[in-house]
XYZ file of C-alpha atoms in Angstrom:
744
model
C 66.726 16.334 -63.548
C 66.705 19.921 -62.447
C 66.233 20.241 -58.717
C 65.687 23.326 -56.611
C 67.540 21.848 -53.644
C 71.284 21.403 -53.824
C 72.405 17.841 -54.561
C 75.450 16.348 -52.873
C 77.670 13.507 -53.938
C 78.351 10.609 -51.587
C 80.274 11.886 -48.592
C 79.297 15.506 -49.166
C 78.468 17.521 -46.068
C 75.416 19.717 -46.000
C 77.080 22.838 -44.754
C 78.093 26.216 -46.093
C 81.769 26.153 -45.289
C 84.378 27.307 -47.759
C 85.763 24.941 -50.301
C 89.402 24.886 -49.253
C 91.101 24.594 -45.867
C 94.885 24.942 -45.823
C 97.637 25.031 -43.209
C 98.552 28.673 -42.765
C 101.307 30.088 -40.583
C 99.944 31.119 -37.205
C 96.992 28.786 -37.248
C 96.626 25.429 -35.604
C 96.001 22.410 -37.784
C 94.920 24.543 -40.653
C 91.892 25.930 -38.816
C 91.876 29.013 -40.981
C 89.369 28.673 -43.751
C 89.871 30.256 -47.142
C 86.574 31.070 -48.703
C 86.376 30.813 -52.460
C 83.932 33.204 -54.074
C 80.979 31.313 -55.451
C 78.720 32.309 -58.261
C 75.864 34.436 -56.935
C 72.702 33.275 -58.629
C 70.312 35.382 -56.595
C 69.370 39.020 -56.789
C 70.431 41.501 -54.154
C 68.031 41.507 -51.251
C 65.886 44.490 -50.839
C 65.843 45.530 -54.466
C 62.495 47.195 -54.999
C 62.318 46.506 -58.701
C 60.764 43.268 -59.932
C 62.725 40.370 -61.372
C 64.757 41.342 -64.415
C 65.246 39.394 -67.630
C 68.676 38.364 -66.350
C 67.227 36.807 -63.223
C 64.848 34.738 -65.375
C 67.706 33.683 -67.629
C 69.716 32.750 -64.587
C 66.872 30.819 -62.959
C 65.982 28.846 -66.090
C 69.522 28.452 -67.406
C 69.236 24.669 -66.992
C 66.513 24.735 -69.673
C 67.597 27.623 -71.904
C 71.283 26.696 -72.225
C 70.772 23.084 -73.377
C 68.119 24.236 -75.866
C 70.555 26.732 -77.379
C 73.387 24.197 -77.428
C 71.106 21.553 -78.949
C 69.935 23.931 -81.676
C 73.548 24.551 -82.657
C 74.289 20.819 -82.486
C 71.520 20.002 -84.969
C 72.780 22.761 -87.233
C 76.425 21.658 -87.167
C 75.525 17.987 -87.665
C 72.942 18.438 -90.415
C 73.986 21.457 -92.470
C 74.740 20.308 -96.042
C 74.360 16.702 -94.905
C 73.211 15.569 -98.346
C 75.956 17.405 -100.237
C 77.853 14.225 -101.101
C 75.648 11.855 -103.091
C 78.019 8.877 -103.023
C 78.365 5.957 -100.612
C 80.967 7.243 -98.167
C 83.366 5.086 -96.149
C 81.587 2.463 -93.978
C 78.175 3.391 -95.342
C 79.067 0.558 -97.723
C 78.775 -1.862 -94.783
C 76.064 -0.475 -92.546
C 73.810 0.724 -95.337
C 73.948 -2.788 -96.755
C 73.073 -4.278 -93.359
C 70.086 -1.940 -93.178
C 69.036 -3.260 -96.592
C 69.049 -6.815 -95.250
C 66.520 -5.824 -92.572
C 64.246 -4.299 -95.180
C 64.500 -7.454 -97.311
C 64.383 -9.568 -94.116
C 67.441 -11.525 -95.240
C 69.662 -13.133 -92.625
C 73.194 -11.704 -92.630
C 76.244 -11.902 -90.384
C 78.356 -9.132 -88.872
C 80.797 -8.821 -85.995
C 78.653 -6.185 -84.233
C 75.431 -6.692 -82.242
C 72.233 -5.796 -84.103
C 70.669 -2.741 -82.411
C 72.517 -0.037 -84.353
C 72.013 -1.796 -87.679
C 68.327 -2.302 -86.947
C 68.082 1.451 -86.387
C 69.769 1.966 -89.770
C 67.155 -0.342 -91.265
C 64.441 1.668 -89.511
C 65.794 4.877 -91.032
C 65.600 3.271 -94.468
C 62.056 2.116 -93.818
C 61.031 5.617 -92.728
C 62.705 7.025 -95.843
C 60.680 4.727 -98.093
C 63.723 2.719 -99.155
C 63.007 -0.846 -100.324
C 66.434 -2.387 -99.645
C 67.406 -2.968 -103.278
C 70.509 -0.734 -103.409
C 73.819 -2.577 -102.916
C 75.710 0.278 -101.193
C 78.948 -0.263 -103.099
C 81.701 2.027 -101.853
C 81.977 5.227 -103.898
C 78.842 4.472 -105.905
C 76.328 7.254 -106.510
C 73.031 6.961 -104.688
C 70.064 6.368 -107.008
C 67.157 8.793 -106.957
C 64.846 6.338 -105.196
C 67.144 6.129 -102.136
C 66.573 9.043 -99.761
C 70.084 8.864 -98.312
C 69.730 12.384 -96.915
C 66.921 11.331 -94.594
C 68.864 8.241 -93.509
C 71.859 10.426 -92.685
C 69.676 12.912 -90.810
C 68.268 10.037 -88.754
C 71.785 9.009 -87.743
C 72.895 12.596 -87.202
C 70.088 13.097 -84.684
C 71.833 10.657 -82.328
C 75.027 12.679 -82.626
C 73.199 15.962 -82.079
C 71.481 14.680 -78.934
C 74.864 13.931 -77.380
C 75.228 17.660 -76.677
C 72.337 18.051 -74.177
C 73.384 14.743 -72.628
C 76.886 16.144 -72.087
C 75.387 19.301 -70.576
C 73.281 17.459 -68.013
C 76.059 15.001 -67.242
C 78.389 17.889 -66.384
C 75.696 19.302 -64.098
C 75.279 15.954 -62.359
C 79.042 15.795 -61.832
C 78.644 18.961 -59.770
C 80.648 21.272 -62.023
C 80.183 25.030 -61.998
C 78.174 26.645 -64.754
C 81.245 27.844 -66.663
C 82.610 24.286 -66.690
C 79.278 22.813 -67.746
C 79.253 25.152 -70.731
C 82.893 24.382 -71.486
C 82.317 20.609 -71.551
C 79.169 21.016 -73.631
C 80.961 23.321 -76.032
C 83.838 20.860 -76.477
C 81.413 18.088 -77.432
C 79.495 20.468 -79.702
C 82.637 21.771 -81.418
C 84.508 18.475 -81.673
C 84.985 18.188 -85.436
C 85.381 14.427 -85.444
C 82.081 13.958 -83.577
C 80.308 16.312 -85.974
C 81.800 14.626 -89.043
C 81.157 11.006 -88.140
C 77.569 11.790 -87.113
C 76.719 12.905 -90.650
C 76.842 9.479 -92.291
C 75.011 6.157 -92.149
C 77.279 4.632 -89.505
C 76.973 3.154 -86.021
C 79.282 5.593 -84.258
C 76.706 8.307 -83.535
C 74.473 5.684 -81.896
C 77.397 4.247 -79.943
C 78.304 7.709 -78.663
C 74.672 8.506 -77.852
C 74.211 5.435 -75.665
C 77.654 5.940 -74.098
C 76.558 9.463 -73.136
C 73.212 8.221 -71.758
C 74.986 5.584 -69.664
C 77.334 8.136 -68.117
C 74.467 10.556 -67.454
C 72.318 7.889 -65.813
C 75.239 6.688 -63.718
C 76.089 10.241 -62.602
C 72.474 10.969 -61.663
C 72.134 7.654 -59.840
C 75.262 8.460 -57.857
C 73.864 11.838 -56.816
C 70.816 10.067 -55.396
C 72.761 7.825 -52.999
C 71.277 9.602 -49.988
C 67.800 8.816 -51.343
C 68.247 5.059 -51.716
C 65.138 3.060 -52.653
C 63.165 6.186 -53.510
C 61.163 6.064 -56.770
C 63.637 8.408 -58.479
C 66.562 6.279 -57.278
C 65.004 3.171 -58.838
C 64.205 5.041 -62.062
C 67.805 6.103 -62.604
C 69.124 2.688 -61.569
C 67.016 0.973 -64.211
C 67.733 3.685 -66.793
C 71.422 3.017 -66.224
C 70.809 -0.684 -66.849
C 68.794 0.004 -69.999
C 71.520 2.323 -71.313
C 74.176 -0.316 -70.642
C 72.105 -2.849 -72.546
C 71.673 -0.450 -75.471
C 75.322 0.582 -75.758
C 76.425 -3.070 -75.677
C 73.770 -3.873 -78.306
C 75.325 -1.364 -80.731
C 78.971 -2.384 -80.364
C 80.874 -4.475 -77.859
C 82.901 -1.374 -77.019
C 79.948 -0.721 -74.712
C 81.356 -3.415 -72.415
C 84.008 -0.899 -71.363
C 81.267 1.460 -70.204
C 79.690 -1.491 -68.419
C 83.008 -2.118 -66.665
C 83.084 1.486 -65.427
C 79.634 1.198 -63.867
C 80.590 -2.224 -62.517
C 83.687 -0.885 -60.758
C 81.640 1.957 -59.290
C 79.030 -0.524 -58.066
C 81.624 -2.765 -56.428
C 83.166 0.223 -54.654
C 79.757 1.494 -53.567
C 78.718 -1.873 -52.139
C 82.084 -2.268 -50.438
C 81.640 1.102 -48.713
C 78.156 0.113 -47.617
C 79.536 -3.181 -46.311
C 81.727 -1.149 -43.970
C 78.750 0.797 -42.638
C 78.048 -1.094 -39.424
C 74.909 0.958 -38.814
C 73.254 -0.314 -41.996
C 70.783 -3.155 -41.323
C 71.646 -6.408 -43.079
C 68.305 -6.456 -44.860
C 69.047 -3.018 -46.333
C 72.447 -4.177 -47.545
C 70.933 -7.281 -49.104
C 68.333 -5.055 -50.775
C 71.101 -2.865 -52.222
C 72.792 -5.929 -53.704
C 69.533 -7.307 -55.088
C 68.568 -3.971 -56.643
C 71.905 -3.659 -58.408
C 71.883 -7.252 -59.627
C 68.439 -6.655 -61.078
C 69.074 -3.175 -62.469
C 72.686 -3.473 -63.635
C 72.964 -7.147 -64.637
C 69.544 -8.608 -65.375
C 68.089 -5.553 -67.142
C 71.126 -5.012 -69.454
C 71.147 -8.711 -70.343
C 67.432 -8.602 -71.138
C 67.900 -5.540 -73.364
C 70.864 -7.164 -75.112
C 69.060 -10.470 -75.660
C 65.889 -8.699 -76.772
C 67.817 -6.961 -79.557
C 68.844 -10.414 -80.847
C 65.291 -11.707 -80.463
C 64.040 -8.916 -82.745
C 67.016 -9.568 -85.032
C 66.011 -13.222 -85.483
C 62.340 -12.322 -85.746
C 62.829 -9.821 -88.564
C 65.441 -11.741 -90.552
C 63.246 -14.690 -91.476
C 64.564 -15.217 -95.024
C 67.702 -17.022 -96.114
C 70.591 -14.634 -96.765
C 74.375 -14.304 -96.999
C 74.980 -14.996 -93.297
C 73.236 -18.362 -93.050
C 76.398 -20.447 -92.795
C 77.369 -18.818 -89.478
C 74.336 -20.362 -87.792
C 73.420 -23.892 -86.802
C 71.945 -26.215 -89.385
C 68.572 -26.357 -87.608
C 68.389 -22.562 -87.563
C 69.109 -22.379 -91.282
C 66.555 -25.066 -92.064
C 63.829 -22.846 -90.622
C 64.666 -19.821 -92.794
C 62.433 -19.137 -95.750
C 64.007 -19.924 -99.104
C 66.882 -21.900 -97.624
C 68.510 -24.800 -99.408
C 69.642 -26.354 -96.135
C 67.756 -29.579 -95.623
C 65.549 -28.860 -98.628
C 64.559 -32.176 -100.217
C 67.351 -33.813 -98.228
C 66.841 -37.461 -97.302
C 66.329 -37.766 -93.585
C 68.651 -40.743 -92.988
C 72.283 -40.924 -94.093
C 73.544 -43.985 -95.996
C 76.851 -45.198 -97.401
C 77.363 -43.335 -100.688
C 75.515 -40.214 -99.502
C 77.061 -36.829 -100.331
C 76.748 -34.365 -97.444
C 78.131 -31.301 -95.726
C 79.193 -31.581 -92.080
C 78.539 -28.627 -89.766
C 80.530 -28.173 -86.575
C 78.121 -27.638 -83.687
C 80.464 -25.516 -81.601
C 79.465 -21.886 -81.154
C 80.536 -20.087 -84.306
C 81.341 -23.382 -86.013
C 81.651 -23.716 -89.770
C 81.436 -26.428 -92.415
C 84.075 -29.131 -92.771
C 86.116 -28.004 -95.753
C 89.160 -28.880 -97.812
C 90.940 -27.404 -100.823
C 93.885 -28.278 -103.035
C 96.330 -26.123 -101.057
C 98.656 -28.061 -98.747
C 100.096 -27.410 -95.292
C 103.395 -25.470 -95.546
C 104.797 -27.566 -92.692
C 104.035 -30.836 -90.946
C 102.799 -33.529 -93.333
C 102.646 -31.158 -96.343
C 99.369 -32.887 -97.228
C 96.101 -31.275 -98.350
C 94.617 -28.813 -95.854
C 91.384 -29.517 -93.964
C 89.638 -26.517 -92.370
C 86.244 -25.216 -91.302
C 84.690 -22.582 -93.538
C 81.561 -20.470 -93.087
C 80.826 -19.873 -96.756
C 79.072 -22.463 -98.850
C 80.849 -23.953 -101.850
C 81.535 -27.335 -103.420
C 84.692 -27.827 -101.323
C 82.429 -28.473 -98.321
C 80.996 -31.695 -99.830
C 81.999 -35.145 -98.526
C 80.991 -38.721 -99.365
C 80.266 -41.382 -96.749
C 82.219 -44.488 -97.787
C 82.779 -47.925 -96.224
C 86.059 -48.643 -94.442
C 88.794 -50.559 -96.223
C 87.963 -53.850 -94.487
C 84.510 -53.831 -96.082
C 83.554 -54.322 -99.740
C 83.817 -51.287 -101.987
C 80.765 -49.087 -102.296
C 78.285 -50.435 -104.869
C 75.837 -47.765 -106.120
C 73.468 -50.538 -107.165
C 73.849 -52.660 -104.059
C 71.769 -52.833 -100.891
C 71.358 -49.539 -99.055
C 73.353 -49.469 -95.825
C 72.574 -46.714 -93.350
C 75.254 -45.081 -91.197
C 74.719 -45.320 -87.448
C 76.295 -45.235 -84.021
C 79.519 -47.288 -83.806
C 80.042 -47.649 -87.559
C 83.581 -47.321 -88.932
C 83.573 -45.242 -92.120
C 85.708 -43.192 -94.485
C 84.976 -39.611 -95.522
C 85.936 -38.786 -99.115
C 86.354 -35.159 -100.187
C 84.031 -34.750 -103.173
C 86.157 -32.271 -105.153
C 89.591 -33.894 -104.798
C 88.671 -37.516 -104.043
C 91.033 -37.662 -101.063
C 90.328 -39.333 -97.703
C 89.804 -37.452 -94.446
C 92.965 -38.492 -92.628
C 94.900 -37.975 -89.399
C 98.282 -39.057 -88.116
C 100.741 -38.464 -85.274
C 101.832 -35.076 -86.614
C 101.169 -31.930 -84.558
C 98.383 -29.647 -85.753
C 99.656 -26.346 -87.231
C 98.323 -24.096 -84.447
C 97.013 -26.319 -81.636
C 100.247 -28.259 -81.195
C 98.778 -30.610 -78.601
C 96.374 -32.064 -81.187
C 97.055 -34.190 -84.210
C 96.981 -32.733 -87.704
C 93.980 -33.523 -89.923
C 94.581 -33.669 -93.675
C 93.277 -35.170 -96.899
C 95.335 -38.043 -98.251
C 95.232 -40.753 -100.922
C 92.051 -41.552 -102.817
C 89.348 -44.217 -102.969
C 91.939 -46.924 -103.584
C 95.146 -45.529 -102.056
C 95.223 -45.164 -98.286
C 95.503 -46.955 -94.946
C 93.740 -47.499 -91.628
C 94.379 -43.861 -90.689
C 91.546 -42.957 -93.061
C 89.034 -44.672 -90.739
C 86.655 -42.833 -88.408
C 84.212 -44.283 -85.887
C 80.794 -42.638 -85.579
C 79.707 -41.855 -81.988
C 76.186 -40.425 -81.733
C 75.794 -37.845 -78.952
C 72.072 -37.103 -79.228
C 69.253 -36.636 -81.707
C 66.670 -33.851 -81.611
C 64.136 -36.021 -83.427
C 64.581 -39.545 -82.078
C 66.174 -41.706 -79.415
C 67.049 -44.264 -82.057
C 70.785 -43.845 -82.593
C 71.061 -46.647 -85.139
C 70.966 -44.124 -88.004
C 72.427 -40.683 -88.630
C 69.710 -38.147 -89.457
C 70.075 -34.912 -91.398
C 70.209 -31.806 -89.157
C 68.938 -33.470 -85.990
C 71.695 -35.965 -85.089
C 74.737 -34.726 -83.200
C 77.706 -37.063 -83.518
C 81.470 -37.272 -83.039
C 84.071 -38.751 -85.358
C 86.695 -40.752 -83.474
C 89.884 -41.633 -85.312
C 89.853 -45.417 -85.196
C 93.632 -45.853 -85.131
C 94.738 -42.935 -82.922
C 91.666 -42.566 -80.682
C 91.521 -38.780 -81.128
C 88.395 -36.799 -82.068
C 87.769 -34.550 -85.063
C 87.601 -31.016 -83.647
C 87.165 -27.480 -84.986
C 87.743 -24.927 -82.210
C 87.580 -21.201 -82.781
C 91.255 -20.991 -83.746
C 92.108 -19.324 -87.040
C 94.879 -20.525 -89.305
C 97.515 -18.054 -90.566
C 97.213 -16.385 -93.927
C 98.416 -19.510 -95.742
C 95.206 -21.170 -94.499
C 93.127 -18.155 -95.608
C 92.327 -17.371 -91.942
C 89.888 -20.287 -91.931
C 89.216 -22.279 -88.764
C 91.755 -24.938 -87.852
C 90.531 -28.555 -87.831
C 92.526 -30.908 -85.624
C 92.204 -34.297 -83.944
C 91.902 -33.789 -80.183
C 93.748 -36.413 -78.141
C 91.709 -35.788 -74.991
C 88.293 -37.402 -74.898
C 85.846 -34.732 -73.714
C 82.318 -35.893 -74.594
C 80.752 -32.509 -73.773
C 83.155 -30.489 -75.921
C 80.716 -29.132 -78.507
C 83.587 -28.362 -80.862
C 83.926 -32.123 -81.397
C 80.210 -32.409 -82.222
C 79.044 -32.469 -85.841
C 75.804 -32.766 -87.740
C 74.827 -33.378 -91.342
C 73.614 -30.101 -92.802
C 72.930 -30.771 -96.475
C 72.421 -34.283 -97.825
C 72.059 -35.710 -101.329
C 71.244 -39.311 -102.202
C 69.078 -40.134 -105.216
C 68.232 -43.550 -103.805
C 66.579 -42.155 -100.665
C 63.269 -40.276 -100.284
C 63.222 -36.603 -99.304
C 62.497 -35.764 -95.680
C 61.191 -32.710 -93.826
C 63.950 -31.721 -91.401
C 62.649 -28.126 -91.206
C 59.883 -29.262 -88.891
C 62.302 -29.143 -85.946
C 62.905 -25.734 -84.357
C 66.186 -24.376 -83.037
C 65.982 -22.919 -79.467
C 66.490 -19.148 -79.180
C 69.072 -19.383 -76.387
C 71.215 -21.783 -78.405
C 71.013 -19.509 -81.462
C 71.812 -16.459 -79.326
C 74.949 -18.043 -77.866
C 75.971 -19.507 -81.201
C 75.802 -16.149 -82.994
C 77.667 -14.287 -80.237
C 80.552 -16.757 -80.277
C 80.635 -16.534 -84.084
C 80.820 -12.734 -83.787
C 83.662 -13.013 -81.292
C 85.577 -15.433 -83.501
C 85.230 -13.245 -86.572
C 86.151 -10.116 -84.616
C 89.353 -11.769 -83.402
C 90.219 -12.585 -87.007
C 90.234 -8.866 -87.966
C 94.000 -8.589 -87.677
C 96.248 -6.511 -89.926
C 97.347 -8.324 -93.059
C 101.142 -7.979 -93.374
C 100.871 -8.472 -97.131
C 98.532 -5.512 -97.568
C 98.853 -1.826 -96.739
C 95.829 -0.238 -95.101
C 96.156 3.523 -95.562
C 93.164 4.156 -93.316
C 94.384 2.183 -90.291
C 96.194 3.901 -87.431
C 97.961 3.044 -84.178
C 96.634 3.601 -80.677
C 99.397 6.049 -79.727
C 98.425 8.380 -82.559
C 94.903 9.035 -81.294
C 95.311 11.066 -78.054
C 97.850 13.402 -79.656
C 95.832 13.834 -82.858
C 98.735 12.585 -84.920
C 96.585 11.289 -87.761
C 93.227 11.712 -89.468
C 91.286 9.579 -91.935
C 90.136 10.187 -95.481
C 86.549 9.009 -95.659
C 86.291 8.887 -99.451
C 88.209 9.377 -102.680
C 90.253 12.557 -103.017
C 89.529 13.508 -106.636
C 88.588 17.104 -107.366
C 85.107 16.076 -108.468
C 84.279 14.373 -105.143
C 83.015 16.074 -102.001
C 85.789 15.189 -99.567
C 85.539 14.528 -95.810
C 88.509 14.212 -93.479
C 87.993 12.670 -90.063
C 90.044 14.853 -87.720
C 89.372 16.245 -84.264
C 89.464 19.750 -82.828
C 93.125 20.257 -81.797
C 92.392 22.043 -78.511
C 89.897 19.367 -77.482
C 92.310 16.532 -78.202
C 95.507 18.073 -76.903
C 93.841 19.750 -73.939
C 91.987 16.604 -72.874
C 95.106 14.452 -73.171
C 97.166 16.965 -71.177
C 94.437 17.125 -68.537
C 94.764 13.393 -67.909
C 98.409 13.923 -67.032
C 97.525 16.960 -64.930
C 94.923 14.924 -63.068
C 97.494 12.277 -62.197
C 99.867 14.970 -60.875
C 97.029 16.606 -58.933
C 96.091 13.378 -57.175
C 99.748 12.622 -56.480
C 100.167 16.126 -54.984
C 97.232 15.733 -52.626
C 98.365 12.261 -51.594
C 101.783 13.657 -50.648
C 100.131 16.510 -48.746
C 97.802 14.113 -46.975
C 100.688 11.842 -45.988
C 102.472 14.859 -44.523
C 99.489 15.593 -42.305
C 97.855 18.444 -44.195
C 94.066 18.509 -44.104
C 93.288 21.015 -46.822
C 90.450 19.128 -48.501
C 86.985 18.747 -47.071
C 85.153 15.430 -47.590
C 82.967 17.073 -50.232
C 86.057 18.158 -52.190
C 87.612 14.701 -51.947
C 84.335 13.273 -53.139
C 84.339 15.670 -56.093
C 87.864 14.646 -57.110
C 86.922 11.005 -56.694
C 83.738 10.914 -58.757
C 84.058 13.895 -61.114
C 87.798 13.533 -61.708
C 88.981 9.974 -61.202
C 85.976 8.146 -62.603
C 86.042 9.949 -65.976
C 89.780 9.239 -66.102
C 89.040 5.588 -65.322
C 86.467 5.607 -68.113
C 89.172 6.851 -70.489
C 91.542 4.093 -69.361
C 88.883 1.404 -69.817
C 87.990 2.635 -73.305
C 91.540 3.309 -74.504
C 93.927 0.734 -73.040
C 92.174 -2.370 -74.455
C 93.065 -1.139 -77.944
C 96.729 -1.262 -76.948
C 96.420 -4.991 -76.300
C 94.142 -5.741 -79.243
C 95.724 -7.455 -82.228
C 92.916 -6.368 -84.547
C 93.208 -3.567 -87.085
C 92.306 -0.174 -85.581
C 91.112 3.196 -86.879
C 90.805 6.709 -85.461
C 87.092 6.371 -84.691
C 87.864 3.660 -82.140
C 89.075 6.463 -79.855
C 85.853 8.480 -79.869
C 84.159 6.928 -76.797
C 87.406 7.343 -74.839
C 87.633 10.957 -76.006
C 84.384 11.807 -74.208
C 85.842 10.710 -70.875
C 88.983 12.720 -71.606
C 86.762 15.766 -72.260
C 85.105 15.293 -68.862
C 88.563 15.077 -67.288
C 89.569 18.294 -69.082
C 86.524 20.004 -67.649
C 87.352 18.775 -64.145
C 90.953 19.999 -64.273
C 89.966 23.468 -65.500
C 87.164 23.621 -62.928
C 89.499 22.644 -60.095
C 92.317 25.043 -60.908
C 90.085 28.044 -61.555
C 88.083 27.758 -58.318
C 90.514 29.880 -56.255
C 90.439 32.677 -58.838
C 88.301 35.774 -58.568
C 85.023 35.481 -60.427
C 86.130 37.922 -63.107
C 89.359 36.009 -63.673
C 87.412 32.761 -63.853
C 85.177 34.073 -66.606
C 88.213 35.505 -68.383
C 89.887 32.064 -68.485
C 86.717 30.387 -69.657
C 85.972 32.937 -72.372
C 89.462 32.416 -73.766
C 88.860 28.639 -73.798
C 85.416 29.116 -75.361
C 86.918 31.290 -78.086
C 89.709 28.827 -78.896
C 87.331 25.857 -79.069
C 84.845 27.681 -81.289
C 87.543 29.307 -83.411
C 89.314 26.032 -84.197
C 86.005 24.331 -84.924
C 85.144 27.039 -87.458
C 88.657 26.884 -88.917
C 88.342 23.147 -89.565
C 84.644 23.205 -90.492
C 85.344 22.490 -94.209
C 86.584 18.974 -93.385
C 83.305 18.395 -91.523
C 80.804 19.890 -93.959
C 82.624 18.672 -97.047
C 85.392 20.084 -99.217
C 84.293 20.852 -102.776
C 86.857 21.171 -105.521
C 90.609 20.816 -105.261
C 91.905 19.841 -101.839
C 94.774 22.315 -102.288
C 92.356 25.059 -101.182
C 92.689 23.714 -97.653
C 96.436 23.323 -97.572
C 96.475 25.644 -94.554
C 94.724 22.940 -92.514
C 97.565 20.471 -93.039
C 99.465 21.336 -89.881
C 101.402 18.070 -89.949
C 102.430 15.709 -92.724
C 100.213 12.992 -91.233
C 97.146 15.222 -91.606
C 96.487 14.213 -95.201
C 93.958 16.955 -95.907
C 95.805 17.574 -99.152
C 98.501 15.722 -101.030
């Protein structure tokens, strides 16, 4: 990335004029030019002596400085990394997910798989066999090299420092500012702390940093469009976007930033009347390929590997389609199940909508409406998911010894809940959440009931046959139409309140929409001693269908992560607390015998970066007022610098921070960390901008003071990062506010 020639941002002029032109008394239209001293990186001409050590250091600073910074980053992230030998905070989740990869067991989580696959890779490299359960607070056994797994994760956090250095260079900051930004990332206590454990956050930050670097470099190459280097950085940006989205969906905010930049860039090119139409079309095609197709391929490829590795049945099976489960090794789904469904068969019904669960009921009743027994969809397998196929009330009662009657298209049946013996029922009562639909309940029994217990089978398709005369296990997709009301049994991705255990609402949709997959069902498990076993596992589930199904299931589960009003979460925090560093987070127990870690940022980094966002707004407002009044004090290159090195990082902060204001889900301090990086870049821009008019000596004086404060506060708070041994009262001096619960 280092170049001998000077790089210019879009709109920059290749000239050597001063940086600032202002209206001065006695000059016309601000023709006087104020030259700002620039850093002299060359030796005085005519010096007879050869190059000194300082000239070499100056010339190769772009190599030496990041090496030094990176060495310190590895030290700060890895020193005493194995001191605590217990499962700390969310290691209980992500360590367990890594174990599933090593055992190749299918599991379910709300996050995409790339980061967790990397955790699994770290375990594989450490010689771990996946047998440890990663229970929170439990001591690691001797055969689990947790130190290596933590070092593997910490490497991603350490590599953020050189990425920050080169990003600052690409944003055209002066050397002092580049060092300042790099130092803030290096000495940010929260970054250093969270990188030291088996978590996804260091990987999320790493790929966020790579995306911003690739975008910044790609922007600097706008005057070299379609060159090999231009294409390389375009595709690297796309790959980084794909990777960051494959770790956590927070990466979509970074994608939005690049997307907004791309739209603006193409809009500006659209206004260039000198640009040939074929060139403009090529620009669009290149960006569609590099910034849409490539990220999607990377994202989908992570799921392809995910499905490929997790070939055994595991705890997350129920989130997937029945056909997918039937093809997992060791699964019970479809195992020895009769192929064709008959009256008297006991079965589980799987909703075929993306993220759909199993038709379920339990003894609890609706708190309003009919007050009858609840019917829901549930992703976990238990006996409350079992239903019997029974004849309707106009037909003779079911005779276990009588002639076998198969269920097929157009048949009118009853569904009996196996555990409670009640009928699947609907009536003209509004559903609890989706008020436009009818409520679905369980009512009566095999002898008590009415025509509102009747459902008509409508076969949609069959993966194994065009013969719709019989329902087949796994392969037949069908709808259940309420015979009396004409509505359809539906399970959309709507969660019931806490009284329904946050399970998925089941309703009876009044509108007939044949292609609504949330009204489609299939038989997943099937038991009937009178019928021979089939082989439903011979039919494969398409990758694209599984990919979409899992992503919708992830989205549904993520939306269900809302605060429980009946429980107090001492670790959760509010969005307004993050930018002002109002709160930290205890990552483990606080007993004297435990090595304690407190997730808290460097005060100057947090407060300075937040203040800089306000200063940036005032700065832009000031120049807009000046511009409206006719002042022309900014050259195009300076406007371009404010635009791309100032406003875009601020926009990145907005995109990463404001969604958490609208989110209903429970939030924690680490959700702010990607946004913090953009605030740090904004801090660097503001300091860079306001120190430019100063004399070189004054500039270095300001920066050395900032360097000292950043480093000093990092060292002051280093115990919370490297681990506090013994009584927490030793660090009472770090409890600046009552909300900083470093000590009780």
